Short mmCIF file of C-alpha atoms in Angstrom, two decimals:
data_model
loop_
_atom_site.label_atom_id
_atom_site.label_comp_id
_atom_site.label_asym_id
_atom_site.label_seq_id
_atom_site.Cartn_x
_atom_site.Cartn_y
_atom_site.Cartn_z
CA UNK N 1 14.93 8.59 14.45
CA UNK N 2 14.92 7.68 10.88
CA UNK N 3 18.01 6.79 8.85
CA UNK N 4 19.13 7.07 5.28
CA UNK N 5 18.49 3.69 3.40
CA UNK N 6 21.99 1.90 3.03
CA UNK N 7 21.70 -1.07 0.71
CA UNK N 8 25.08 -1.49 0.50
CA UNK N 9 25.60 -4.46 2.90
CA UNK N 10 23.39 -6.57 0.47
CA UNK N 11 25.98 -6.57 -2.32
CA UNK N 12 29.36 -6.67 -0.35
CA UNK N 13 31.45 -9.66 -0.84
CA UNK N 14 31.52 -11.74 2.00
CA UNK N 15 34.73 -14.47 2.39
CA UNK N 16 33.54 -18.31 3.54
CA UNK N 17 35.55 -17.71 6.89
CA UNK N 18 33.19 -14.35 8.01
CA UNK N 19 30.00 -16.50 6.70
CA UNK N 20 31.25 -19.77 9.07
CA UNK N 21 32.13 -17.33 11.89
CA UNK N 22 28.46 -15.70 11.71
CA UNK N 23 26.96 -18.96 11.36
CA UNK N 24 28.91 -19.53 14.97
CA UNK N 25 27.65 -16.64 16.36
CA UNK N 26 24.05 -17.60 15.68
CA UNK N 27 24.50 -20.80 17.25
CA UNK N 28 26.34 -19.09 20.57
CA UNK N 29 23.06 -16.62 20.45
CA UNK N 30 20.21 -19.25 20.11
CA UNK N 31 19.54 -17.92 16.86
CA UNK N 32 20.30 -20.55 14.61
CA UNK N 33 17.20 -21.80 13.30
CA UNK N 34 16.33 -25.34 14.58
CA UNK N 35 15.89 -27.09 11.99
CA UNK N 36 18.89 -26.44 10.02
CA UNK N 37 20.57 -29.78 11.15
CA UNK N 38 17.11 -32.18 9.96
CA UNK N 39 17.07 -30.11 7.12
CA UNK N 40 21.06 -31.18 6.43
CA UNK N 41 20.21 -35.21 7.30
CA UNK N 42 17.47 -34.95 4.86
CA UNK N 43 19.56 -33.35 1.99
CA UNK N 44 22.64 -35.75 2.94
CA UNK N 45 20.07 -38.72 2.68
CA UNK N 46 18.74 -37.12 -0.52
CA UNK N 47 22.15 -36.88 -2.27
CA UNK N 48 22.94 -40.71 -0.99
CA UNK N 49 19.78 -41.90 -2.58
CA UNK N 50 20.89 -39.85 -5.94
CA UNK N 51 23.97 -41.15 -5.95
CA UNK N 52 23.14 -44.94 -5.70
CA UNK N 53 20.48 -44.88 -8.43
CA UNK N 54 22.41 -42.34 -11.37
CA UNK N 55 25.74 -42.55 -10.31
CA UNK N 56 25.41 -46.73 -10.43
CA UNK N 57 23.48 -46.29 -13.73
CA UNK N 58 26.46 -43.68 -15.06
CA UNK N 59 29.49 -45.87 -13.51
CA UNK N 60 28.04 -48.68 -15.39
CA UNK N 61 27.38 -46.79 -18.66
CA UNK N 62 31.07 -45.94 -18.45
CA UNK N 63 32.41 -49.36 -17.41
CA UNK N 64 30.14 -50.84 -20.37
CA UNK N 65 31.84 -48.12 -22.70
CA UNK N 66 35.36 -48.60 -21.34
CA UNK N 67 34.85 -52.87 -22.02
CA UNK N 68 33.65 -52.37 -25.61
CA UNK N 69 36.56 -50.41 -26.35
CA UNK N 70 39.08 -52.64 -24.57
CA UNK N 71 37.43 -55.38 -26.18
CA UNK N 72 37.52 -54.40 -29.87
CA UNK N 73 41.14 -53.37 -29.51
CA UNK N 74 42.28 -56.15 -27.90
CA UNK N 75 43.49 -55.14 -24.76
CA UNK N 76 43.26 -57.06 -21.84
CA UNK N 77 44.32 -54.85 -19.05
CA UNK N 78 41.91 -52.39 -19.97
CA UNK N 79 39.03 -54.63 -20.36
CA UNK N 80 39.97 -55.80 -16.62
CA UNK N 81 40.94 -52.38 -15.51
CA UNK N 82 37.16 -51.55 -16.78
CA UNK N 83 35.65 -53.84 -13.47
CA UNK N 84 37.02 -50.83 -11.65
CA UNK N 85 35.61 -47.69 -13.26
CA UNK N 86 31.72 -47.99 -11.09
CA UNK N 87 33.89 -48.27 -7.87
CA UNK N 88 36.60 -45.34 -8.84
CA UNK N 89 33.10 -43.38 -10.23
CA UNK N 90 30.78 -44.12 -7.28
CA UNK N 91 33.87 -43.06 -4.91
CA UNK N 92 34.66 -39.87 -6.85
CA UNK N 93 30.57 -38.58 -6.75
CA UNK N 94 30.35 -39.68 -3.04
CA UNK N 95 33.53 -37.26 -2.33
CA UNK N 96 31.18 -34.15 -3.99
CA UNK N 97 28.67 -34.57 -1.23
CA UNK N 98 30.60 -33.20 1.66
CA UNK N 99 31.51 -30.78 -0.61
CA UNK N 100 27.85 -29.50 -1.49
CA UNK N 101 26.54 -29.61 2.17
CA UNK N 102 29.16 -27.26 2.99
CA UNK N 103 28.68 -25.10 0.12
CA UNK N 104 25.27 -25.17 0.39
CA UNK N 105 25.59 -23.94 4.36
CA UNK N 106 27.91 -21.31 3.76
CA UNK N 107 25.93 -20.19 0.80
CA UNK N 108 23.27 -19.97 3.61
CA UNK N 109 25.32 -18.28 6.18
CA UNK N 110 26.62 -15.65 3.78
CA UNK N 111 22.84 -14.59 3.13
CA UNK N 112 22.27 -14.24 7.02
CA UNK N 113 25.24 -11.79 7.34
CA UNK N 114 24.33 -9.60 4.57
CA UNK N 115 21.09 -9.55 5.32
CA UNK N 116 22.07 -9.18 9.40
CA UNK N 117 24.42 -6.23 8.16
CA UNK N 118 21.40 -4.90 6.13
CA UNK N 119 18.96 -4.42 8.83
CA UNK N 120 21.96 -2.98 11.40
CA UNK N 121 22.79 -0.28 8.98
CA UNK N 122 19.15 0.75 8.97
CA UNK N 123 18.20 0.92 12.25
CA UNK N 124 16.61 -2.31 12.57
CA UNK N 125 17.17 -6.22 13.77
CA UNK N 126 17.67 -9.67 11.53
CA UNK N 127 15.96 -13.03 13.16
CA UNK N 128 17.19 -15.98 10.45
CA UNK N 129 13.63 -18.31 11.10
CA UNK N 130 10.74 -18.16 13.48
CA UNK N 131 8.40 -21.11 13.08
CA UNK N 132 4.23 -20.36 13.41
CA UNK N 133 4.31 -16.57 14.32
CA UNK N 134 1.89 -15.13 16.33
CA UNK N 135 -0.15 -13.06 13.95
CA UNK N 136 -3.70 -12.81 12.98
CA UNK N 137 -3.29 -12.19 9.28
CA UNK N 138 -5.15 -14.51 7.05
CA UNK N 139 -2.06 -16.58 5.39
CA UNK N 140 -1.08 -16.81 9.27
CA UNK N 141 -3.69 -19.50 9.86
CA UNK N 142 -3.07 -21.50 6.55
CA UNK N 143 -2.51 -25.56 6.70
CA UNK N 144 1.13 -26.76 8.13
CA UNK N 145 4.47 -26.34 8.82
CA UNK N 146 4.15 -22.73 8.92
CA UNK N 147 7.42 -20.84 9.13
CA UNK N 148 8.56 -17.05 8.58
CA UNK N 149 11.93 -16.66 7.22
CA UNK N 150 15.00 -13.85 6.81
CA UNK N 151 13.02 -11.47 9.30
CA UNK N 152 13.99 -8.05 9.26
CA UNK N 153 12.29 -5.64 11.66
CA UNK N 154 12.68 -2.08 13.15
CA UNK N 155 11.01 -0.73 15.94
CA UNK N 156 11.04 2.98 15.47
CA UNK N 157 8.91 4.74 14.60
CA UNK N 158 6.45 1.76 14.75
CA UNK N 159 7.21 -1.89 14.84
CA UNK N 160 7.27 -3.28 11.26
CA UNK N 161 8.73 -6.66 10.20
CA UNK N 162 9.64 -7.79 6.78
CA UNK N 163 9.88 -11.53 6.11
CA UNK N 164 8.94 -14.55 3.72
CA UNK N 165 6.59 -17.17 4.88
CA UNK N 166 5.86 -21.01 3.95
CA UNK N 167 3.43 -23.43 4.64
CA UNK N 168 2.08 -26.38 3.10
CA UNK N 169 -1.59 -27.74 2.17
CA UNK N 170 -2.87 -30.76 1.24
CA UNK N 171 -0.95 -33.99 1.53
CA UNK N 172 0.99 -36.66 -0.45
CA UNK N 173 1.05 -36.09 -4.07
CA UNK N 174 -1.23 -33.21 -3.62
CA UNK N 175 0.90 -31.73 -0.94
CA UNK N 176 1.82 -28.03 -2.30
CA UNK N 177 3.96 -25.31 -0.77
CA UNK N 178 2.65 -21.53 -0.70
CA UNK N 179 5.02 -19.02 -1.27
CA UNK N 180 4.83 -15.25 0.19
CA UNK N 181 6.20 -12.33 1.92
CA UNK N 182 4.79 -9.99 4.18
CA UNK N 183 4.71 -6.80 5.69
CA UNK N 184 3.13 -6.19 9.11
CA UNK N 185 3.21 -3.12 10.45
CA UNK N 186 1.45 -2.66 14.33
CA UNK N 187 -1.09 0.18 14.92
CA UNK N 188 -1.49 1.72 18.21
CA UNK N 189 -5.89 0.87 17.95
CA UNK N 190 -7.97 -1.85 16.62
CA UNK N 191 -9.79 -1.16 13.67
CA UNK N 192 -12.42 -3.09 11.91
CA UNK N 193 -11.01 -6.46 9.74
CA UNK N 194 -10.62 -5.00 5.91
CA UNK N 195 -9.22 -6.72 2.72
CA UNK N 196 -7.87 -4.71 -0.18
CA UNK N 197 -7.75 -7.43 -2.73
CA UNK N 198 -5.17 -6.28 -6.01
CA UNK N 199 -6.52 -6.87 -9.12
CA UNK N 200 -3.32 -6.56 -10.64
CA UNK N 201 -1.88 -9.81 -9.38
CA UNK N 202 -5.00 -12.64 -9.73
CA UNK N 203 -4.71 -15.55 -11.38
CA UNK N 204 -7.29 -17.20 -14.02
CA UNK N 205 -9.44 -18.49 -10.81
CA UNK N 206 -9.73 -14.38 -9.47
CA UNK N 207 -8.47 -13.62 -6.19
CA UNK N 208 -4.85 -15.31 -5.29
CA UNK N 209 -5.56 -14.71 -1.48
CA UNK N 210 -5.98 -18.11 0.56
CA UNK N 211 -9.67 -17.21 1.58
CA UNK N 212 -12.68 -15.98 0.43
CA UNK N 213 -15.17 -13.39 1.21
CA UNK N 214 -18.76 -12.44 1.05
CA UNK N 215 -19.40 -10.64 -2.08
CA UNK N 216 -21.89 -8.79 -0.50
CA UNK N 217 -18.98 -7.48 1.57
CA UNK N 218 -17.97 -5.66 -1.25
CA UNK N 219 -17.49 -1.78 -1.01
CA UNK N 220 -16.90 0.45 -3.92
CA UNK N 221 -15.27 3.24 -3.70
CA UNK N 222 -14.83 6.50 -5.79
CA UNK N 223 -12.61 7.49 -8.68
CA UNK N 224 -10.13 4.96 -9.80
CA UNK N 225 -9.33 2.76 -6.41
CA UNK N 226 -11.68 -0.22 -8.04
CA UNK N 227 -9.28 -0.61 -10.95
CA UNK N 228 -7.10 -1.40 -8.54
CA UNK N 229 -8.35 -3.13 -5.56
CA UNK N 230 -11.09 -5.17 -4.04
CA UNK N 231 -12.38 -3.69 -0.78
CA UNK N 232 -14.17 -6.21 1.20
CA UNK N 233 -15.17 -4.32 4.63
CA UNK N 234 -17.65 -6.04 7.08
CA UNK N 235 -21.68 -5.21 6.64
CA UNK N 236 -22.20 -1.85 8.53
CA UNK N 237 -18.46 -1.04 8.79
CA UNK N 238 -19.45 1.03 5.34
CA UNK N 239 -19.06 4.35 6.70
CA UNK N 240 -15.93 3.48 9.16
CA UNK N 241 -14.37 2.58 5.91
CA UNK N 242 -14.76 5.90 3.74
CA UNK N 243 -13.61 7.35 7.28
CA UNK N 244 -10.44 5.35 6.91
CA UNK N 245 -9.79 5.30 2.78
CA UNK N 246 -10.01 9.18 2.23
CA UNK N 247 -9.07 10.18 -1.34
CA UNK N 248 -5.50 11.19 -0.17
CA UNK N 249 -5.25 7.62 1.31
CA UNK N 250 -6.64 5.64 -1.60
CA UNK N 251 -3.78 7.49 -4.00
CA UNK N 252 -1.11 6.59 -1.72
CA UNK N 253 -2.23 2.91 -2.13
CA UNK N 254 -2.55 3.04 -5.73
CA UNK N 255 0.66 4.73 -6.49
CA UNK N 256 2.78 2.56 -3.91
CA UNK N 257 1.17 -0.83 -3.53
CA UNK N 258 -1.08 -1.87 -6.35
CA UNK N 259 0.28 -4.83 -6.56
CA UNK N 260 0.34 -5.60 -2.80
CA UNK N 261 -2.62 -7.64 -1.14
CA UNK N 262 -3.88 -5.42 2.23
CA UNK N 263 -4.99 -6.84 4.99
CA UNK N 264 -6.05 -4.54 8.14
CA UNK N 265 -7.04 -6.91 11.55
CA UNK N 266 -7.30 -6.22 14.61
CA UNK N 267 -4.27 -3.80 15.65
CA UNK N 268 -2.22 -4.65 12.44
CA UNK N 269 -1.59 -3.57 8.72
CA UNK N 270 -0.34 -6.46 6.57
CA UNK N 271 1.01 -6.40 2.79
CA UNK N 272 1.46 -9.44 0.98
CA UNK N 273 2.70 -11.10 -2.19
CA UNK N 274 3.53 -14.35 -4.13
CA UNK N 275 7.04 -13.82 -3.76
CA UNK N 276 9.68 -13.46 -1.41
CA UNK N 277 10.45 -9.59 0.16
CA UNK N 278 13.56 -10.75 2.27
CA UNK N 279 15.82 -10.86 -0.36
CA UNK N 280 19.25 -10.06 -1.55
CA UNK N 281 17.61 -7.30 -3.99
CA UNK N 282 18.11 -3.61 -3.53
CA UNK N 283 15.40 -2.75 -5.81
CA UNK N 284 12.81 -4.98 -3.95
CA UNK N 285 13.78 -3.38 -0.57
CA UNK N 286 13.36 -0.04 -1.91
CA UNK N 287 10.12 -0.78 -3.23
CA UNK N 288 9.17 -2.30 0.27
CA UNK N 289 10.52 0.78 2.26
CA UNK N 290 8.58 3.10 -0.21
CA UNK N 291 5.48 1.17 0.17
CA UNK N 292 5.15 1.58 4.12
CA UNK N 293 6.69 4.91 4.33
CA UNK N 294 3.99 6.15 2.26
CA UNK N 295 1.52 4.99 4.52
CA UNK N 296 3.35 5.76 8.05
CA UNK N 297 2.50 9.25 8.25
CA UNK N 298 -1.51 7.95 7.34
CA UNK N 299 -1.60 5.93 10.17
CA UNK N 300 -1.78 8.22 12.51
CA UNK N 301 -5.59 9.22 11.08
CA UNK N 302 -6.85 5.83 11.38
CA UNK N 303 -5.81 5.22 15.26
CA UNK N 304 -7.83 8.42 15.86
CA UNK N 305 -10.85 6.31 14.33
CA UNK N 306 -13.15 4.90 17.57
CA UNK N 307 -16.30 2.29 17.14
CA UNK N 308 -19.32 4.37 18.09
CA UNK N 309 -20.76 0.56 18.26
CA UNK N 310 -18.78 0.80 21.31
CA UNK N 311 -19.95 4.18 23.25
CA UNK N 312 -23.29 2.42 23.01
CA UNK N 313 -22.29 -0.66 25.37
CA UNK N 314 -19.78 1.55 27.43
CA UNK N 315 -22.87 4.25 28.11
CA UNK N 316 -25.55 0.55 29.09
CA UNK N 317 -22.35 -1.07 31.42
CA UNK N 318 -21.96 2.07 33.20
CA UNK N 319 -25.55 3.20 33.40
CA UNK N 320 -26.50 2.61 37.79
CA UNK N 321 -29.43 -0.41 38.91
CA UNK N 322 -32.63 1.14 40.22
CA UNK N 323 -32.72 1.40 43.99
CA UNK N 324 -35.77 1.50 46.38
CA UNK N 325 -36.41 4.56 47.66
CA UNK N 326 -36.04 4.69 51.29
CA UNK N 327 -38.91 5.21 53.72
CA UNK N 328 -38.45 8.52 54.63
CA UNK N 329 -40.24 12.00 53.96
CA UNK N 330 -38.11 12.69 51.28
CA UNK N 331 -39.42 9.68 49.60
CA UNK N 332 -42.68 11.58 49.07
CA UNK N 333 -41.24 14.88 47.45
CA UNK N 334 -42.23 15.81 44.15
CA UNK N 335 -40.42 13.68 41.51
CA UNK N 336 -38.97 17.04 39.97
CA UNK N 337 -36.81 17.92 42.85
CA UNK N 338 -35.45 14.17 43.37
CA UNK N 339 -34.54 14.45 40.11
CA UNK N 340 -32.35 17.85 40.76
CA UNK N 341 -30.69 16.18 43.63
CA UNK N 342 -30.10 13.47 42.63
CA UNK N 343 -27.10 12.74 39.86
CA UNK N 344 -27.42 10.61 36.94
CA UNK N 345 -24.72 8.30 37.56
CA UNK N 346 -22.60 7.75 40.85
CA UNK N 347 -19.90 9.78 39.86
CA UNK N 348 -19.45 12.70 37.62
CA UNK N 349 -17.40 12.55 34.63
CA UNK N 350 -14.31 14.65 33.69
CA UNK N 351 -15.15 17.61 31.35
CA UNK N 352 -14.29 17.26 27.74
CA UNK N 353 -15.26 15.39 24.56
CA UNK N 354 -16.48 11.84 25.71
CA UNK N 355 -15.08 9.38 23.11
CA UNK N 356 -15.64 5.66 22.85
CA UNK N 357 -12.70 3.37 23.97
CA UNK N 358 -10.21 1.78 21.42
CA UNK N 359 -11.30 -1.39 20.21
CA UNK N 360 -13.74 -2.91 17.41
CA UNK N 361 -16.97 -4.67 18.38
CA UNK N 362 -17.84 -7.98 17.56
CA UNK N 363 -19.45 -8.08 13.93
CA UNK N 364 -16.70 -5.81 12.83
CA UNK N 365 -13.47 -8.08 13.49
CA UNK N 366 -13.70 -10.43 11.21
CA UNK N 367 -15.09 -10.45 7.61
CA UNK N 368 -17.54 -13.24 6.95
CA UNK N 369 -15.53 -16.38 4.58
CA UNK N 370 -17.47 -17.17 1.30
CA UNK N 371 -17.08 -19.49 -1.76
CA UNK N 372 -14.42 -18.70 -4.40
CA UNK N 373 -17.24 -19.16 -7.09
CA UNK N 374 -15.68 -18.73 -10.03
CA UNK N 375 -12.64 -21.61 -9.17
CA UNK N 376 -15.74 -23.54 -8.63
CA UNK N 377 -17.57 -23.14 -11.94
CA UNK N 378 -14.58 -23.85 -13.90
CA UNK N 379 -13.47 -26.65 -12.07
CA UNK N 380 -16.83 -27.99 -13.25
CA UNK N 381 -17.08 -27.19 -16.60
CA UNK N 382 -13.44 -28.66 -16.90
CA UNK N 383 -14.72 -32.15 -15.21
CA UNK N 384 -18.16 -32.40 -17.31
CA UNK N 385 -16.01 -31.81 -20.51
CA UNK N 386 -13.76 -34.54 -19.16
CA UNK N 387 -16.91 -36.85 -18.35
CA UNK N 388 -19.02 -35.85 -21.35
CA UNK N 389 -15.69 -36.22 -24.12
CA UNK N 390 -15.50 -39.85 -23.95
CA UNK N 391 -19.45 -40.68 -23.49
CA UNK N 392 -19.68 -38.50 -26.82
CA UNK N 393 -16.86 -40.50 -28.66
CA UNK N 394 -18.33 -44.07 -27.36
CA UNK N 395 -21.27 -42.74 -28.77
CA UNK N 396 -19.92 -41.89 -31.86
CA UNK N 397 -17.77 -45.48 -32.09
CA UNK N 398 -21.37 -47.08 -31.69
CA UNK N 399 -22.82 -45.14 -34.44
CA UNK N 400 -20.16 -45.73 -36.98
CA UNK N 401 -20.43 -48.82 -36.69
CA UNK N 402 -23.48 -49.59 -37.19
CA UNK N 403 -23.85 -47.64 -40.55
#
C-alpha cells in the first residue's frame, strides 16, 4: 500500500546525543559500515601530518613575529617567552583534532537518522553502506573500490532502491573517483539489454556513461524522443523495442527523466546521474519519487513482453527423437492412418494461447561495447597540436635566424 510522501524527517533538527545513540544502534545491528573506523585512522593520520607541516610553519611565523617585537622594544621576557609560542601553538591545533573527528562522526550519524527516519515514514528501509552490490548495471562493473552509499529502498509495490555509488579508475596521480546515484527498480521478466542515453547531460566528449556502444545499435524513434535520448537496443531487438517504448511510454520519459541515463538489463530498470540522489534534499527526492512513479504503472506492459527467439528453441527441445517402427503388421499400414494415431508429441498440451517462457535469448542480453570516437579524435587533434606547436616554432627560430 502506498503512502503519502513525508519529507519532513529530512529537515528536523536532530541533538548530538540522538545522532551518537543511532550511531550505537547501528553498531548493536551490524549495520555500521565497516570501514568507518580505517576511514577515521586515515583522517586522524591526515590531520597529524597537517598539523606538523602548517602548524610548525605558523607557530614559527608567530614565534619569529613575537621575537622581532620583543626585540625592538627591548623586552627580555617576551623575547624568551617567544621560545614558547610553537609549543603553546602546536599544543592548541593538536587539541582541535579530537574535536573534528567527533564532529565530523556525528555530522555523519545525524545524516543516517534523518535519512533512516526518511525511508520509515515512507514505507521503506535505510542500509548506511554496502560495498560491490550485486547488480548488473553498467557503472556496477566499473574499476575499484566500488561502494553504494545512504541506501534507501521499499519493497512494495516493487523493490526499488535509491543510493549513491563510488568507485575509482586508474591509479596514482591518474587515480579519479566517479560520482553517481542510481535508481534500480526490479521487473518481474527479463527483457532485452537497452540504453537510453540523455542528451541533456553529455559532456564535450558526448556520452557521460562509462561505456560505449555500437553505433549501429542505434534506434530512432518517432516524434521528439531523439531530442532527448539515445536508444541503443541490440541488432534485431528493433521491433521488441517499439513494443516496449510506445508513444505513451516515450512521453513519460521525456517529461520525468530527461536528464536521467536508462539502463534496462536483464530483470532490472536503472536511472542514473552524476550526482548524488541520497541526499538531505526534499526537492531531489521528489523529483526521484516522480520519476519512478511515472513509470510503475508502465511496467506492467513490458513484463507481458516474451522473446519469440525463445518459442523457437522451446518448440526444437521439446520436439520427440524418431523411433523405429516395430516389426509388427501395423508397421505396414498406410502412412496416413499412423499418422492419425499417432500424436505429435508424447503428451498433449493444455488448451489456451501457447506463449514463449520469460527470459531473453542470447544476442539480446547484452549490447555489443564500441569506441567512444569522438573522445578519441579530439584527444588526437589536442596531442598533434601539442607535437606539431613546438616543431613549427623550432622551425621558425631556425629561419629567423638565418635571415
Amino acid at each position: 500500500m502506498s503512502v503519502p510522501f513525508d519529507p519532513r524527517p529530512l529537515l528536523e533538527p536532530v541533538s548530538p546525543a540522538t545522532a551518537r545513540a543511532f550511531r550505537k544502534h547501528l553498531a548493536e545491528t551490524g549495520r555500521l559500515p565497516g570501514g568507518t573506523g580505517a576511514g577515521l585512522v586515515i583522517g586522524i593520520i591526515v590531520a597529524v601530518f597537517a598539523l606538523v607541516v602548517f602548524g610548525g610553519v605558523a607557530a614559527a611565523i608567530v614565534g619569529a613575529f613575537v621575537v622581532a617585537l620583543g626585540t625592538q622594544s627591548g623586552g627580555g621576557a617576551a623575547v624568551a617567552g617567544a621560545t614558547m609560542v610553537p609549543l603553546i601553538v602546536l599544543i592548541a591545533l593538536g587539541a582541535l583534532i579530537p574535536l573534528l573527528v567527533r564532529r565530523s562522526r556525528a555530522a555523519q550519524a545525524a545524516l543516517w537518522y534523518r535519512l533512516d527516519r526518511f525511508a520509515r515514514a515512507n514505507g521503506m528501509s535505510f542500509e548506511p553502506q554496502r560495498p560491490d552490490p550485486p547488480l548488473p548495471g553498467m557503472i556496477f562493473s566499473q574499476g575499484s573500490g566500488r561502494m553504494a552509499s545512504n541506501l534507501v529502498r521499499g519493497d512494495q509495490p516493487r523493490f526499488v532502491e535509491f543510493a549513491n555509488y563510488r568507485y575509482t579508475t586508474g591509479s596514482g596521480k591518474h587515480r579519479q573517483t566517479h560520482t553517481w546515484g542510481y535508481i534500480a527498480v526490479h521487473l518481474s521478466t527479463p527483457l532485452p539489454h537497452i540504453v537510453l542515453d540523455a542528451l541533456g547531460n553529455n559532456g564535450l566528449f558526448g556520452s557521460n556513461l562509462p561505456v560505449a556502444f555500437d553505433r549501429d545499435q542505434h534506434l530512432s524513434l518517432e516524434g521528439d524522443f531523439d531530442r532527448y535520448f539515445r536508444l541503443s537496443c541490440p541488432r534485431g531487438y528493433e521491433t521488441d523495442a517499439l513494443y516496449l517504448f510506445t508513444p505513451d511510454i516515450m512521453a513519460r520519459f521525456v517529461d520525468n527523466a530527461a536528464a536521467l541515463d536508462v539502463e534496462i538489463v536483464d530483470d532490472w530498470l536503472f536511472f542514473y546521474g552524476k550526482r548524488d540522489f541520497s541526499t538531505l534534499d526534499p526537492a531531489t527526492w521528489s523529483w526521484l519519487f516522480g520519476a519512478v512513479a511515472a513509470m510503475m504503472d508502465k511496467l506492467a506492459q513490458w513484463e507481458r513482453w516474451r522473446d519469440d527467439r525463445l518459442a523457437g528453441a522451446a518448440a526444437e527441445s521439446a520436439r520427440p527423437a524418431a523411433l523405429p517402427a516395430p516389426e509388427t503388421p501395423a508397421a505396414t499400414a498406410a502412412p496416413a492412418a499412423r499418422a492419425a494415431t499417432v500424436p505429435p508429441v508424447p503428451v498433449v498440451p493444455p488448451p489456451g494461447l501457447h506463449r514463449p517462457p520469460p527470459g531473453v535469448a542470447a544476442t539480446g542480453r547484452r549490447l555489443r561495447t564500441g569506441v567512444p570516437w569522438v573522445a578519441v579524435v579530439i584527444i588526437l587533434v589536442v596531442v598533434t597540436a601539442g607535437v606539431i606547436g613546438p616543431v613549427i616554432a623550432f622551425l621558425g627560430g631556425i629561419l629567423a635566424s638565418a635571415r
